[in-house]
Amino acid sequence: MALSSRTKKILDRLTASLRGQIFLCNLDAGITSGLIDAGSVYRVLKTVKARDVTRMHDSDLLGHLKALLQHPSANLMLRNDRTAHFSDFACGEPLVTTMRREDFDAFYAHSADLIGGHAFAVRTVGSSTVRFRPSATTNPVVWVAPRRCFVSRTIVQSDAEAVRDTLGLVHHGKRVPLVAMHFQPPSDSCFRPTAIEAMPNPRFRQNDPLAVGELRWGATVNLDLLDVASSGASVAGMPELALSRVGINTCSNVEFFDLGETKTDRDTYTTDMKFLERLLNAATIDVIVARLEGHLTI
Amino acid sequence: MKIDEKQIGTFVRFSSARISDWILDGLTTWARDEFADAFYPHSFINLFDHPVEGLEALYGASTQKTKRAIRSAVLRLGAVCRRDCREHSNLTDEERTTLQFTFLRLAESSLCFEASNIIASMACEDAPLWEDKAFGKELAAACIRCLGNMAINHEKSSFWRPALAGPIEAALLRFVTSSPYFEPRMSPFLLAALVSVSPEKLSDHLTLCGDGITELHRQEPEQRALAHLTALAIVSKAPLSLFRNFSSLDFRYRDSKDRWLVEALFATAGPLQLRWYGNDPTKPLVSPKGRPKQVITLRHDDWIGFQPESTIDLQVPAHDSKALSQLAAGRVSVQNFFHNAAVGRQVVH
């Protein structure tokens, strides 16, 4: 089966931008490691309209692809991974996920608490609450890291910059107030994240599921290390997994911590380049695209 | 995620109605989970963690015309997620809830003052209709938080007009007087909100919220130590009204209705300080902390029975005003502020 011209054009459009190239590298790694089904990806790409491929803005095309890949029609199977085990990952400790403070206030916080008493305007870094809105649910995909892997409890309770960097959340720029949610979800339903869930995070990299030890999970990219590390040095941050949407009131040991604000912006063109070089690993993007075309043709 | 100028330029070419339709259709489709790409063809919204974040980023970077279009979409969204909306009567409870909280978030972040009536109706009429009373309470609190924050932050919006103060004030008053979910704990927040939009009616607002605050102090005595934060809000938003109406305050006895306010104004961490000159105890001089040369005489017979926490600051440390402004901006903890403010201060009783 030959690759359709439309799919080729989509690959060309993605190749034209740095973020598109990062996505292609991870898509290729996901298909190669058997985590993503190439046939399903091909069928999803074929549903993109020809005029959208040529006319859409880069971000719109990436967003469109994200929506289509994350919500495939029922007969498509994009994910082959069935091997992640949440209990091994967390080892009885809570998981950690982060959100912007605005999101916490609007969708998770107990509103009456936020405006209750005289100190409604005062925020204290490191303060925590175990109260939340009873109807609160997470986003459709929740990225989690095990709390046991953080060097110190203080970091994951009061240091927005360190948590952002360790978890590779490059989209949170400078002076973004963050809140960490520590929790234990009700079930073991979790999965290894792929390029499809990671879109558009430009610091995601697909790990080999057959690797041993902590590397068998996903591993975040430590943004601080990436900025200073030489090309061969490790930039591994935390082990990571993804969960499907979960109601907060079904979780146990839930606690929200005000982490304060991030101090720097790590989202730069230079670090995009640096990260892409690591993903390419001395190959060129043409080699990756050719391999991807091979996957999608089969 | 950053939005580039080319994308903003796309929206400049569109009519307000088109942008507004796109946002409304996108949000309702997204809440219903009908199609994969709810925001097509401007699918960059999908790249954000939540569509609201994308729309906020768009609002922040847009021209005034596009902002107006987004605000009109917010208003329409508010009407859609009311329970009596016929056009969208087939929304499930879950979808409606999603849209309601999305609407509240967008209304607050875009400071869409025109939505104040809808928010008040949602809090007073829709919230009690939910079978799950806990959810009704949750929705009402979220509504009042949104309204209050809009009132407190109104000066940050280029769309603010004094004529908008009336509807916001009416919406806040409606909540206090007719919502079954109003609690004394909300009184300081509501007072700060009311004072922000109509400072000239300070005495009316004190009458309305004062009982709630007194009740709050009775229920939670530890709140008394934080009342200076409300006093700070009053002094920063309505100083003229405060001084003009000071003579009408009643604070002679411990249980007098305005006692909490005067105590909070002149507390150690409060915004004002007192000085006594001469033999007349009814005519002390008052100045803002850190600005001892800025004085006003506040005549009142009730001073006779009043012993404030701190009366005379012989030498006000320079860092005090900085600490106060930091606290007002929420940048330091109350505990830290108390500690810093105590250092170097000489208090004479």
Coordinates of C-alpha atoms in Angstrom, one line a residue, chain A residues 95-265:
Chain A
L95 CA 1.4 10.3 42.8
V96 CA 2.1 13.9 41.9
T97 CA 0.6 15.9 39.1
T98 CA 0.7 19.7 38.6
M99 CA -1.7 22.4 37.4
R100 CA -1.8 26.1 37.0
R101 CA -3.1 27.9 40.0
E102 CA -5.9 29.4 37.9
D103 CA -7.0 25.9 36.9
F104 CA -6.9 24.8 40.5
D105 CA -9.0 27.8 41.6
A106 CA -11.5 27.4 38.8
F107 CA -12.0 23.6 38.6
Y108 CA -10.6 21.9 41.7
A109 CA -10.7 24.3 44.7
H110 CA -13.5 24.5 47.2
S111 CA -14.8 27.9 46.2
A112 CA -16.3 28.7 49.6
D113 CA -12.9 28.1 51.2
L114 CA -11.2 30.4 48.7
I115 CA -13.4 33.3 49.6
G116 CA -14.0 32.3 53.3
G117 CA -12.7 34.4 56.1
H118 CA -10.6 37.6 56.0
A119 CA -7.5 36.1 54.4
F120 CA -9.1 35.4 51.0
A121 CA -6.4 37.3 49.1
V122 CA -3.4 35.9 50.9
R123 CA -1.5 33.0 49.3
T124 CA 1.3 31.3 51.1
V125 CA 3.9 29.2 49.2
G126 CA 3.9 25.7 50.6
S127 CA 0.5 25.9 52.2
S128 CA -1.8 23.0 51.5
T129 CA -5.4 21.9 51.6
V130 CA -7.2 18.6 51.6
R131 CA -10.5 20.2 50.7
F132 CA -11.6 20.3 47.1
R133 CA -14.8 20.6 45.0
P134 CA -16.8 17.4 45.3
S135 CA -17.6 17.3 41.6
A136 CA -14.0 18.0 40.5
T137 CA -12.5 15.7 37.9
T138 CA -9.1 15.7 36.2
N139 CA -8.3 16.4 32.6
P140 CA -8.9 13.5 30.2
V141 CA -5.3 12.6 30.4
V142 CA -3.4 13.1 33.7
W143 CA 0.4 12.9 33.7
V144 CA 1.7 11.6 37.0
A145 CA 5.1 11.0 38.6
P146 CA 5.7 9.0 41.8
R147 CA 6.4 11.2 44.9
R148 CA 8.9 8.6 46.1
C149 CA 11.3 9.7 43.3
F150 CA 11.6 13.3 44.3
V151 CA 14.8 14.1 46.1
S152 CA 13.0 15.9 48.9
R153 CA 9.5 16.4 50.1
T154 CA 10.0 20.2 50.3
I155 CA 10.6 20.4 46.5
V156 CA 7.3 18.8 45.6
Q157 CA 5.4 20.9 48.2
S158 CA 6.8 24.4 47.7
D159 CA 9.1 24.8 44.7
A160 CA 7.3 25.5 41.4
E161 CA 10.6 26.0 39.4
A162 CA 12.1 22.7 40.5
V163 CA 8.9 20.7 40.0
R164 CA 8.3 22.3 36.6
D165 CA 11.9 21.5 35.5
T166 CA 12.0 18.0 36.9
L167 CA 8.7 17.1 35.3
G168 CA 9.7 18.6 32.0
L169 CA 6.7 20.9 31.8
V170 CA 8.3 23.4 29.4
H171 CA 4.9 25.0 28.5
H172 CA 4.8 26.7 31.9
G173 CA 6.9 29.8 31.2
K174 CA 8.1 32.5 33.6
R175 CA 6.1 33.6 36.7
V176 CA 3.4 30.9 36.3
P177 CA 1.9 30.0 39.7
L178 CA 1.6 26.2 40.1
V179 CA -0.3 23.9 42.4
A180 CA 0.7 20.2 42.9
M181 CA -1.9 17.6 43.6
H182 CA -0.7 14.6 45.6
F183 CA -3.1 11.6 45.4
Q184 CA -3.6 7.9 45.1
P185 CA -6.0 7.0 42.3
P186 CA -8.7 4.3 42.9
S187 CA -7.6 1.8 40.3
D188 CA -4.5 0.5 38.5
S189 CA -5.6 1.8 35.1
C190 CA -2.6 3.6 33.8
F191 CA -0.6 3.6 30.6
R192 CA 2.8 4.5 29.2
P193 CA 2.5 7.9 27.5
T194 CA 3.3 8.2 23.8
A195 CA 3.8 11.1 21.4
I196 CA 0.0 11.1 21.0
E197 CA -0.7 12.1 24.6
A198 CA 2.4 14.3 24.8
M199 CA 1.4 16.6 21.9
P200 CA 2.4 19.4 22.0
N201 CA 4.9 19.1 24.8
P202 CA 8.2 19.6 22.9
R203 CA 10.3 18.0 25.7
F204 CA 8.7 14.6 25.5
R205 CA 10.7 11.6 24.4
Q206 CA 9.5 8.0 23.9
N207 CA 11.3 5.4 26.0
D208 CA 11.8 1.8 25.0
P209 CA 9.2 -0.2 27.0
L210 CA 11.6 -3.1 27.1
A211 CA 14.2 -1.1 29.0
V212 CA 14.9 -2.2 32.6
G213 CA 14.4 -0.5 35.9
E214 CA 12.8 2.9 36.2
L215 CA 13.4 3.5 32.5
R216 CA 10.7 1.0 31.6
W217 CA 8.2 3.8 32.3
G218 CA 8.3 7.0 30.5
A219 CA 10.9 9.4 31.9
T220 CA 10.5 13.2 31.9
V221 CA 13.2 15.5 30.6
N222 CA 14.8 17.6 33.3
L223 CA 14.7 21.1 31.8
D224 CA 17.4 22.4 34.0
L225 CA 19.8 19.6 33.1
L226 CA 18.9 20.0 29.4
D227 CA 20.0 23.6 29.5
V228 CA 23.4 22.8 30.9
A229 CA 24.2 19.2 29.9
S230 CA 26.6 18.3 27.2
S231 CA 25.2 16.2 24.3
G232 CA 25.9 12.8 25.8
A233 CA 25.0 13.5 29.4
S234 CA 21.7 12.2 30.9
V235 CA 18.8 14.6 31.2
A236 CA 16.4 12.2 32.8
G237 CA 14.0 13.7 35.2
M238 CA 11.2 11.5 36.8
P239 CA 9.5 8.3 35.8
E240 CA 6.1 9.1 34.4
L241 CA 2.9 7.5 33.5
A242 CA -0.5 8.7 32.3
L243 CA -3.9 8.1 33.7
S244 CA -7.4 8.5 32.2
R245 CA -9.8 11.0 33.7
V246 CA -10.5 10.4 37.3
G247 CA -12.9 11.9 39.8
I248 CA -11.0 13.5 42.6
N249 CA -13.4 12.3 45.3
T250 CA -12.7 8.7 44.2
C251 CA -9.0 9.2 45.0
S252 CA -7.5 8.8 48.4
N253 CA -4.9 10.9 50.3
V254 CA -5.6 13.9 48.2
E255 CA -3.7 17.0 49.1
F256 CA -3.1 20.2 47.1
F257 CA 0.1 22.3 47.6
D258 CA 0.7 25.8 46.6
L259 CA 4.1 25.7 44.9
G260 CA 4.5 29.4 44.3
E261 CA 5.6 30.8 40.9
T262 CA 8.2 29.6 38.3
K263 CA 11.1 31.9 37.9
T264 CA 12.4 31.3 34.4
D265 CA 11.2 30.5 30.9

